């Protein structure tokens, strides 16, 4: 699976995901990359000072069941975010610990794995929105890269 | 308001072994660079930046999307893709799609198409799958290919390895695919 999140020069956010799915999958099977609320999510406030965009990869059936991208969006849109600060690190830890540390069915199923790249808007100096990039995963590794028109040389890393 | 455009991409959560690490890294860097370049020359909307970046990643055989995707039990490529607009909340996706070079471009076309109700006042679909999605691609002028052109030599080797184990388990053991093969 591959994915992207972007913040454009009008302050709008977008997210996307694309996947070939599972090796030896049934023909006709779809994973999180096709399902609303599962593989990607993007939202922003009218003032454009708050918002998030995320792209997800991992065990499709678990991610679809949990609607992972959407619950991250909803968790980050909690009332505290109206003027208060949401602890994004805590939200990611909580969601991943709740949803992706136990197999859903105890038939020796592999551990459900997931990873997310998340772009959020934070309040910088003089209350302007500034970007912050997050990555969380329960798999062995996740490959990420980022760049901006201000710093066009991409930074890339295979996080482990 | 900042006029800077930001992009972040990922190549999947799972197992990235050393042999392919450099290929994955260069694909991710190319995706960032070309998406930003496209945004400064053409359409700088966040959706367009996402679409450009993911199209580059879909064309790379070392990543599990587009060309080089994992193969189905039948040895074919069937892709999923989605895009979401933070400003409007609009969403577009395709599923189990064959024969389209860049599934993310079709997902984006579905999003644009679903913004307005149709002439009968019906809400248009935000997800299209399989042959219906392919037909929509043709109607929108999005590049279609012969399905087999999406199958990479590397994907065939992986498929042959695990399909033969599936068909001929040694000592009657249950074949357990590597965790990475079990993830999107």
CSV table of C-alpha atoms in Angstrom, one decimal:
chain,number,residue,atom,x,y,z
A,1,UNK,CA,0.0,0.0,0.0
A,2,UNK,CA,1.1,3.5,-0.7
A,3,UNK,CA,-0.4,6.9,0.4
A,4,UNK,CA,0.0,10.6,0.6
A,5,UNK,CA,-1.2,13.6,2.6
A,6,UNK,CA,-0.9,17.2,1.4
A,7,UNK,CA,-1.5,20.8,2.6
A,8,UNK,CA,-1.8,23.3,-0.2
A,9,UNK,CA,-1.0,27.0,-0.5
A,10,UNK,CA,-4.6,27.9,0.4
A,11,UNK,CA,-4.3,25.9,3.6
A,12,UNK,CA,-6.5,23.0,2.4
A,13,UNK,CA,-5.8,19.4,3.3
A,14,UNK,CA,-6.3,16.1,1.4
A,15,UNK,CA,-5.4,12.5,1.8
A,16,UNK,CA,-5.1,9.5,-0.4
A,17,UNK,CA,-4.2,5.8,-0.4
A,18,UNK,CA,-3.7,3.1,-3.1
A,19,UNK,CA,-3.1,-0.6,-2.7
A,20,UNK,CA,-2.7,-3.9,-4.6
A,21,UNK,CA,-4.1,-5.7,-1.6
A,22,UNK,CA,-3.1,-9.0,-0.2
A,23,UNK,CA,-1.0,-11.6,-1.9
A,24,UNK,CA,-3.2,-14.6,-3.1
A,25,UNK,CA,-6.4,-12.6,-2.2
A,26,UNK,CA,-9.7,-13.7,-3.5
A,27,UNK,CA,-10.7,-12.0,-6.7
A,28,UNK,CA,-13.2,-9.2,-5.8
A,29,UNK,CA,-11.8,-8.7,-2.3
A,30,UNK,CA,-11.4,-5.1,-1.3
A,31,UNK,CA,-9.3,-3.7,1.6
A,32,UNK,CA,-9.2,-0.5,3.5
A,33,UNK,CA,-7.9,1.5,0.5
A,34,UNK,CA,-11.4,1.3,-1.1
A,35,UNK,CA,-13.5,1.8,2.0
A,36,UNK,CA,-14.8,5.2,3.2
A,37,UNK,CA,-13.5,6.0,6.7
A,38,UNK,CA,-10.9,3.2,6.6
A,39,UNK,CA,-7.8,3.9,4.4
A,40,UNK,CA,-7.7,7.7,4.4
A,41,UNK,CA,-9.3,10.7,6.0
A,42,UNK,CA,-9.0,14.5,5.7
A,43,UNK,CA,-10.9,17.2,7.6
A,44,UNK,CA,-10.3,20.9,8.5
A,45,UNK,CA,-12.1,23.6,10.4
A,46,UNK,CA,-13.8,26.5,8.5
A,47,UNK,CA,-11.1,28.8,9.7
A,48,UNK,CA,-8.5,26.4,8.3
A,49,UNK,CA,-6.5,26.8,11.5
A,50,UNK,CA,-7.2,23.2,12.6
A,51,UNK,CA,-7.3,20.0,10.6
A,52,UNK,CA,-5.8,16.6,9.9
A,53,UNK,CA,-5.1,14.3,7.0
A,54,UNK,CA,-4.1,10.7,7.3
A,55,UNK,CA,-3.2,7.7,5.1
A,56,UNK,CA,-3.3,4.1,6.5
A,57,UNK,CA,-1.7,0.8,5.6
A,58,UNK,CA,-1.9,-2.6,7.3
A,59,UNK,CA,-4.3,-5.6,7.8
A,60,UNK,CA,-7.2,-4.6,5.7
A,61,UNK,CA,-10.0,-6.5,7.4
A,62,UNK,CA,-9.1,-5.2,10.8
A,63,UNK,CA,-8.7,-1.6,9.5
A,64,UNK,CA,-12.1,-1.7,7.8
A,65,UNK,CA,-13.8,-3.2,10.9
A,66,UNK,CA,-12.3,-0.4,13.0
A,67,UNK,CA,-12.8,2.4,10.5
A,68,UNK,CA,-9.4,3.5,11.6
A,69,UNK,CA,-8.9,6.7,9.5
A,70,UNK,CA,-12.3,8.1,10.6
A,71,UNK,CA,-11.9,7.3,14.3
A,72,UNK,CA,-8.5,9.1,14.2
A,73,UNK,CA,-10.3,12.1,12.6
A,74,UNK,CA,-13.0,12.0,15.2
A,75,UNK,CA,-10.6,11.6,18.1
A,76,UNK,CA,-8.6,14.6,16.9
A,77,UNK,CA,-11.7,16.6,16.5
A,78,UNK,CA,-12.7,16.1,20.2
A,79,UNK,CA,-14.2,19.1,22.1
A,80,UNK,CA,-10.8,19.7,23.7
A,81,UNK,CA,-9.6,20.8,20.3
A,82,UNK,CA,-11.9,23.9,20.5
A,83,UNK,CA,-9.2,26.1,22.0
A,84,UNK,CA,-7.7,23.3,24.1
A,85,UNK,CA,-4.9,21.1,22.9
A,86,UNK,CA,-5.5,17.5,22.0
A,87,UNK,CA,-2.5,15.3,22.9
A,88,UNK,CA,-2.1,13.7,19.5
A,89,UNK,CA,0.6,11.3,20.7
A,90,UNK,CA,-1.8,10.0,23.4
A,91,UNK,CA,-4.6,9.7,20.8
A,92,UNK,CA,-2.4,7.6,18.5
A,93,UNK,CA,-1.2,5.4,21.4
A,94,UNK,CA,-4.8,4.9,22.7
A,95,UNK,CA,-6.3,4.1,19.3
A,96,UNK,CA,-3.5,1.7,18.3
A,97,UNK,CA,-3.5,0.0,21.7
A,98,UNK,CA,-7.2,-0.4,21.7
A,99,UNK,CA,-7.6,-1.6,18.1
A,100,UNK,CA,-4.4,-3.2,17.0
A,101,UNK,CA,-2.8,-5.2,19.8
A,102,UNK,CA,-5.1,-8.1,20.1
A,103,UNK,CA,-6.3,-10.5,17.3
A,104,UNK,CA,-10.0,-10.1,16.7
A,105,UNK,CA,-10.6,-13.8,16.6
A,106,UNK,CA,-8.6,-16.3,18.7
A,107,UNK,CA,-8.0,-18.7,15.9
A,108,UNK,CA,-4.2,-18.2,15.8
A,109,UNK,CA,-4.8,-15.3,13.5
A,110,UNK,CA,-1.8,-13.1,12.8
A,111,UNK,CA,-1.6,-10.0,14.9
A,112,UNK,CA,-3.6,-7.2,13.3
A,113,UNK,CA,-1.2,-4.6,12.1
A,114,UNK,CA,-1.6,-1.1,11.0
A,115,UNK,CA,0.5,2.0,10.3
A,116,UNK,CA,-0.6,5.6,9.7
A,117,UNK,CA,1.0,8.8,8.3
A,118,UNK,CA,-0.8,11.8,9.9
A,119,UNK,CA,-0.4,15.5,9.0
A,120,UNK,CA,-2.0,17.9,11.6
A,121,UNK,CA,-2.3,21.6,11.8
A,122,UNK,CA,-1.1,23.1,15.1
A,123,UNK,CA,-1.2,26.7,16.4
A,124,UNK,CA,2.1,28.3,15.9
A,125,UNK,CA,3.3,31.7,17.0
A,126,UNK,CA,0.7,34.5,16.5
A,127,UNK,CA,-1.9,31.7,16.2
A,128,UNK,CA,-1.0,30.8,12.7
A,129,UNK,CA,-1.5,27.2,11.6
A,130,UNK,CA,1.7,25.2,11.3
A,131,UNK,CA,2.1,21.6,10.0
A,132,UNK,CA,3.2,18.7,12.1
A,133,UNK,CA,3.8,15.2,10.7
A,134,UNK,CA,3.2,12.0,12.7
A,135,UNK,CA,3.8,8.3,12.0
A,136,UNK,CA,2.6,5.4,14.1
A,137,UNK,CA,2.7,1.7,13.3
A,138,UNK,CA,2.6,-1.7,14.9
A,139,UNK,CA,4.4,-3.4,12.0
A,140,UNK,CA,8.1,-4.0,11.8
A,141,UNK,CA,8.6,-0.9,9.7
A,142,UNK,CA,7.0,1.9,7.7
A,143,UNK,CA,8.5,3.8,4.8
A,144,UNK,CA,7.9,7.6,4.8
A,145,UNK,CA,9.1,10.7,3.0
A,146,UNK,CA,8.1,14.4,3.2
A,147,UNK,CA,9.0,17.7,1.5
A,148,UNK,CA,7.6,21.2,1.1
A,149,UNK,CA,7.9,24.0,-1.5
A,150,UNK,CA,10.0,25.8,1.2
A,151,UNK,CA,12.3,22.8,1.7
A,152,UNK,CA,11.9,20.9,-1.6
A,153,UNK,CA,14.7,18.3,-0.9
A,154,UNK,CA,12.7,15.3,0.3
A,155,UNK,CA,13.6,13.6,3.6
A,156,UNK,CA,13.0,9.9,3.4
A,157,UNK,CA,13.3,7.1,6.1
A,158,UNK,CA,12.3,3.6,6.6
A,159,UNK,CA,11.2,3.8,10.2
A,160,UNK,CA,11.7,0.6,12.3
B,1,UNK,CA,-2.0,32.2,5.5
B,2,UNK,CA,1.1,30.2,4.6
B,3,UNK,CA,1.7,29.8,0.9
B,4,UNK,CA,3.9,26.8,1.4
B,5,UNK,CA,2.7,23.4,0.0
B,6,UNK,CA,3.5,20.4,2.2
B,7,UNK,CA,3.5,16.7,1.1
B,8,UNK,CA,4.2,13.5,3.0
B,9,UNK,CA,4.0,10.0,1.4
B,10,UNK,CA,4.3,6.4,2.7
B,11,UNK,CA,5.3,3.1,1.1
B,12,UNK,CA,3.3,0.9,3.4
B,13,UNK,CA,3.5,-0.4,6.9
B,14,UNK,CA,5.0,-3.9,7.0
B,15,UNK,CA,8.3,-5.4,6.1
B,16,UNK,CA,10.8,-3.4,4.0
B,17,UNK,CA,13.9,-5.6,3.5
B,18,UNK,CA,17.3,-4.3,2.7
B,19,UNK,CA,17.4,-5.4,-0.9
B,20,UNK,CA,14.5,-3.2,-1.9
B,21,UNK,CA,15.1,-0.5,0.7
B,22,UNK,CA,16.9,1.9,-1.7
B,23,UNK,CA,14.3,1.4,-4.4
B,24,UNK,CA,11.5,2.2,-2.0
B,25,UNK,CA,13.3,5.3,-0.7
B,26,UNK,CA,14.0,6.7,-4.2
B,27,UNK,CA,10.4,6.1,-5.2
B,28,UNK,CA,9.2,8.0,-2.2
B,29,UNK,CA,11.6,10.9,-2.8
B,30,UNK,CA,10.6,11.1,-6.5
B,31,UNK,CA,7.0,11.1,-5.5
B,32,UNK,CA,7.5,14.1,-3.2
B,33,UNK,CA,9.7,16.0,-5.6
B,34,UNK,CA,7.5,15.5,-8.7
B,35,UNK,CA,4.2,16.2,-6.8
B,36,UNK,CA,5.6,19.6,-5.6
B,37,UNK,CA,6.9,20.4,-9.0
B,38,UNK,CA,3.5,19.7,-10.5
B,39,UNK,CA,1.8,21.8,-7.9
B,40,UNK,CA,4.0,24.8,-8.8
B,41,UNK,CA,3.5,24.4,-12.6
B,42,UNK,CA,-0.1,23.2,-12.8
B,43,UNK,CA,-2.8,22.5,-10.2
B,44,UNK,CA,-1.6,23.2,-6.6
B,45,UNK,CA,-4.8,21.9,-4.9
B,46,UNK,CA,-4.1,19.5,-2.1
B,47,UNK,CA,-6.1,16.8,-3.9
B,48,UNK,CA,-4.0,17.2,-7.0
B,49,UNK,CA,-0.8,17.0,-5.0
B,50,UNK,CA,-2.0,13.8,-3.4
B,51,UNK,CA,-3.0,12.4,-6.8
B,52,UNK,CA,0.3,13.2,-8.4
B,53,UNK,CA,2.4,11.7,-5.6
B,54,UNK,CA,0.4,8.5,-5.5
B,55,UNK,CA,0.5,8.1,-9.3
B,56,UNK,CA,4.3,8.1,-9.1
B,57,UNK,CA,4.2,5.5,-6.3
B,58,UNK,CA,1.7,3.4,-8.3
B,59,UNK,CA,4.1,3.2,-11.2
B,60,UNK,CA,6.9,1.8,-9.1
B,61,UNK,CA,7.3,-1.9,-9.2
B,62,UNK,CA,8.7,-2.1,-5.7
B,63,UNK,CA,5.5,-0.9,-4.1
B,64,UNK,CA,2.3,-2.7,-3.5
B,65,UNK,CA,0.0,-0.5,-5.6
B,66,UNK,CA,-0.7,-0.1,-9.3
B,67,UNK,CA,2.1,-1.7,-11.4
B,68,UNK,CA,3.9,-4.3,-9.1
B,69,UNK,CA,0.8,-5.0,-6.9
B,70,UNK,CA,0.5,-8.2,-5.0
B,71,UNK,CA,-1.4,-10.8,-7.2
B,72,UNK,CA,-4.8,-12.4,-6.4
B,73,UNK,CA,-5.2,-16.1,-6.1
B,74,UNK,CA,-5.8,-16.1,-9.9
B,75,UNK,CA,-2.5,-14.3,-10.6
B,76,UNK,CA,-4.2,-11.0,-11.6
B,77,UNK,CA,-3.9,-7.4,-10.3
B,78,UNK,CA,-6.9,-5.9,-8.6
B,79,UNK,CA,-6.4,-2.5,-7.1
B,80,UNK,CA,-8.1,-0.3,-4.4
B,81,UNK,CA,-7.6,3.4,-4.1
B,82,UNK,CA,-9.3,6.4,-2.4
B,83,UNK,CA,-8.9,10.1,-2.0
B,84,UNK,CA,-10.5,12.6,0.5
B,85,UNK,CA,-10.9,16.4,0.4
B,86,UNK,CA,-10.4,18.0,3.7
B,87,UNK,CA,-12.2,21.2,2.7
B,88,UNK,CA,-15.5,19.6,1.5
B,89,UNK,CA,-15.3,16.2,3.1
B,90,UNK,CA,-15.8,14.7,-0.4
B,91,UNK,CA,-14.5,11.2,-0.9
B,92,UNK,CA,-14.0,9.0,-4.0
B,93,UNK,CA,-12.7,5.4,-4.2
B,94,UNK,CA,-12.4,2.4,-6.5
B,95,UNK,CA,-12.1,-1.3,-5.5
B,96,UNK,CA,-11.0,-4.6,-7.1
B,97,UNK,CA,-10.1,-2.6,-10.2
B,98,UNK,CA,-8.2,-4.1,-13.1
B,99,UNK,CA,-6.8,-2.6,-16.3
B,100,UNK,CA,-6.3,1.0,-15.1
B,101,UNK,CA,-2.8,2.3,-15.0
B,102,UNK,CA,-3.3,4.7,-12.1
B,103,UNK,CA,-6.2,3.8,-9.8
B,104,UNK,CA,-5.8,7.0,-7.7
B,105,UNK,CA,-6.6,9.1,-10.8
B,106,UNK,CA,-9.9,7.1,-11.2
B,107,UNK,CA,-10.7,7.5,-7.5
B,108,UNK,CA,-10.2,11.3,-7.9
B,109,UNK,CA,-12.5,11.2,-10.9
B,110,UNK,CA,-15.1,9.4,-8.9
B,111,UNK,CA,-14.8,12.1,-6.2
B,112,UNK,CA,-15.2,14.9,-8.7
B,113,UNK,CA,-18.2,13.1,-10.3
B,114,UNK,CA,-19.9,12.6,-7.0
B,115,UNK,CA,-19.8,16.2,-6.0
B,116,UNK,CA,-23.1,17.0,-7.8
B,117,UNK,CA,-26.3,15.0,-7.9
B,118,UNK,CA,-27.1,13.5,-11.3
B,119,UNK,CA,-29.8,14.7,-13.6
B,120,UNK,CA,-32.4,12.7,-11.7
B,121,UNK,CA,-31.4,14.4,-8.5
B,122,UNK,CA,-29.8,11.2,-7.2
B,123,UNK,CA,-26.6,11.3,-5.1
B,124,UNK,CA,-23.8,9.9,-7.2
B,125,UNK,CA,-21.7,7.0,-5.9
B,126,UNK,CA,-18.5,7.7,-4.0
B,127,UNK,CA,-17.2,4.2,-4.6
B,128,UNK,CA,-17.1,2.1,-7.8
B,129,UNK,CA,-15.7,-1.4,-8.1
B,130,UNK,CA,-14.5,-4.0,-10.7
B,131,UNK,CA,-16.0,-3.8,-14.2
B,132,UNK,CA,-18.2,-0.8,-13.4
B,133,UNK,CA,-15.2,1.1,-12.2
B,134,UNK,CA,-13.3,0.2,-15.4
B,135,UNK,CA,-16.1,1.3,-17.6
B,136,UNK,CA,-16.2,4.6,-15.7
B,137,UNK,CA,-12.5,5.0,-16.4
B,138,UNK,CA,-13.0,4.7,-20.1
B,139,UNK,CA,-15.9,7.2,-20.0
B,140,UNK,CA,-13.7,9.7,-18.2
B,141,UNK,CA,-10.7,9.3,-20.6
B,142,UNK,CA,-8.5,7.8,-17.8
B,143,UNK,CA,-5.7,5.6,-19.1
B,144,UNK,CA,-6.7,2.0,-19.3
B,145,UNK,CA,-4.2,-0.8,-20.0
B,146,UNK,CA,-4.3,-4.5,-20.8
B,147,UNK,CA,-4.7,-6.0,-17.3
B,148,UNK,CA,-1.6,-8.1,-17.6
B,149,UNK,CA,0.5,-5.0,-18.1
B,150,UNK,CA,0.1,-4.3,-14.4
B,151,UNK,CA,1.7,-7.6,-13.5
B,152,UNK,CA,5.4,-7.2,-12.7
B,153,UNK,CA,8.0,-10.0,-12.9
B,154,UNK,CA,8.8,-9.5,-9.2
B,155,UNK,CA,5.1,-10.0,-8.3
B,156,UNK,CA,5.0,-13.1,-10.5
B,157,UNK,CA,8.0,-14.6,-8.6
B,158,UNK,CA,6.3,-14.0,-5.3
B,159,UNK,CA,3.0,-15.4,-6.5
B,160,UNK,CA,4.6,-18.5,-7.9
B,161,UNK,CA,6.5,-19.1,-4.6
B,162,UNK,CA,3.5,-18.9,-2.4
B,163,UNK,CA,1.0,-20.4,-4.7
B,164,UNK,CA,3.0,-23.6,-5.1
B,165,UNK,CA,3.3,-23.8,-1.3
B,166,UNK,CA,-0.4,-23.3,-1.0
B,167,UNK,CA,-1.1,-26.0,-3.6
B,168,UNK,CA,1.5,-28.4,-2.3
B,169,UNK,CA,2.0,-27.9,1.5
B,170,UNK,CA,4.9,-29.9,2.7
B,171,UNK,CA,4.2,-32.5,5.4
B,172,UNK,CA,0.6,-31.4,5.3
B,173,UNK,CA,1.4,-28.3,7.4
B,174,UNK,CA,-0.9,-25.3,7.1
B,175,UNK,CA,0.9,-22.8,4.9
B,176,UNK,CA,1.4,-19.5,6.8
B,177,UNK,CA,2.0,-16.6,4.6
B,178,UNK,CA,4.6,-14.0,5.8
B,179,UNK,CA,2.9,-11.3,7.9
B,180,UNK,CA,3.7,-8.8,5.2
B,181,UNK,CA,1.8,-10.7,2.6
B,182,UNK,CA,-1.3,-10.4,4.8
B,183,UNK,CA,-1.4,-6.6,4.8
B,184,UNK,CA,-2.6,-4.1,2.4
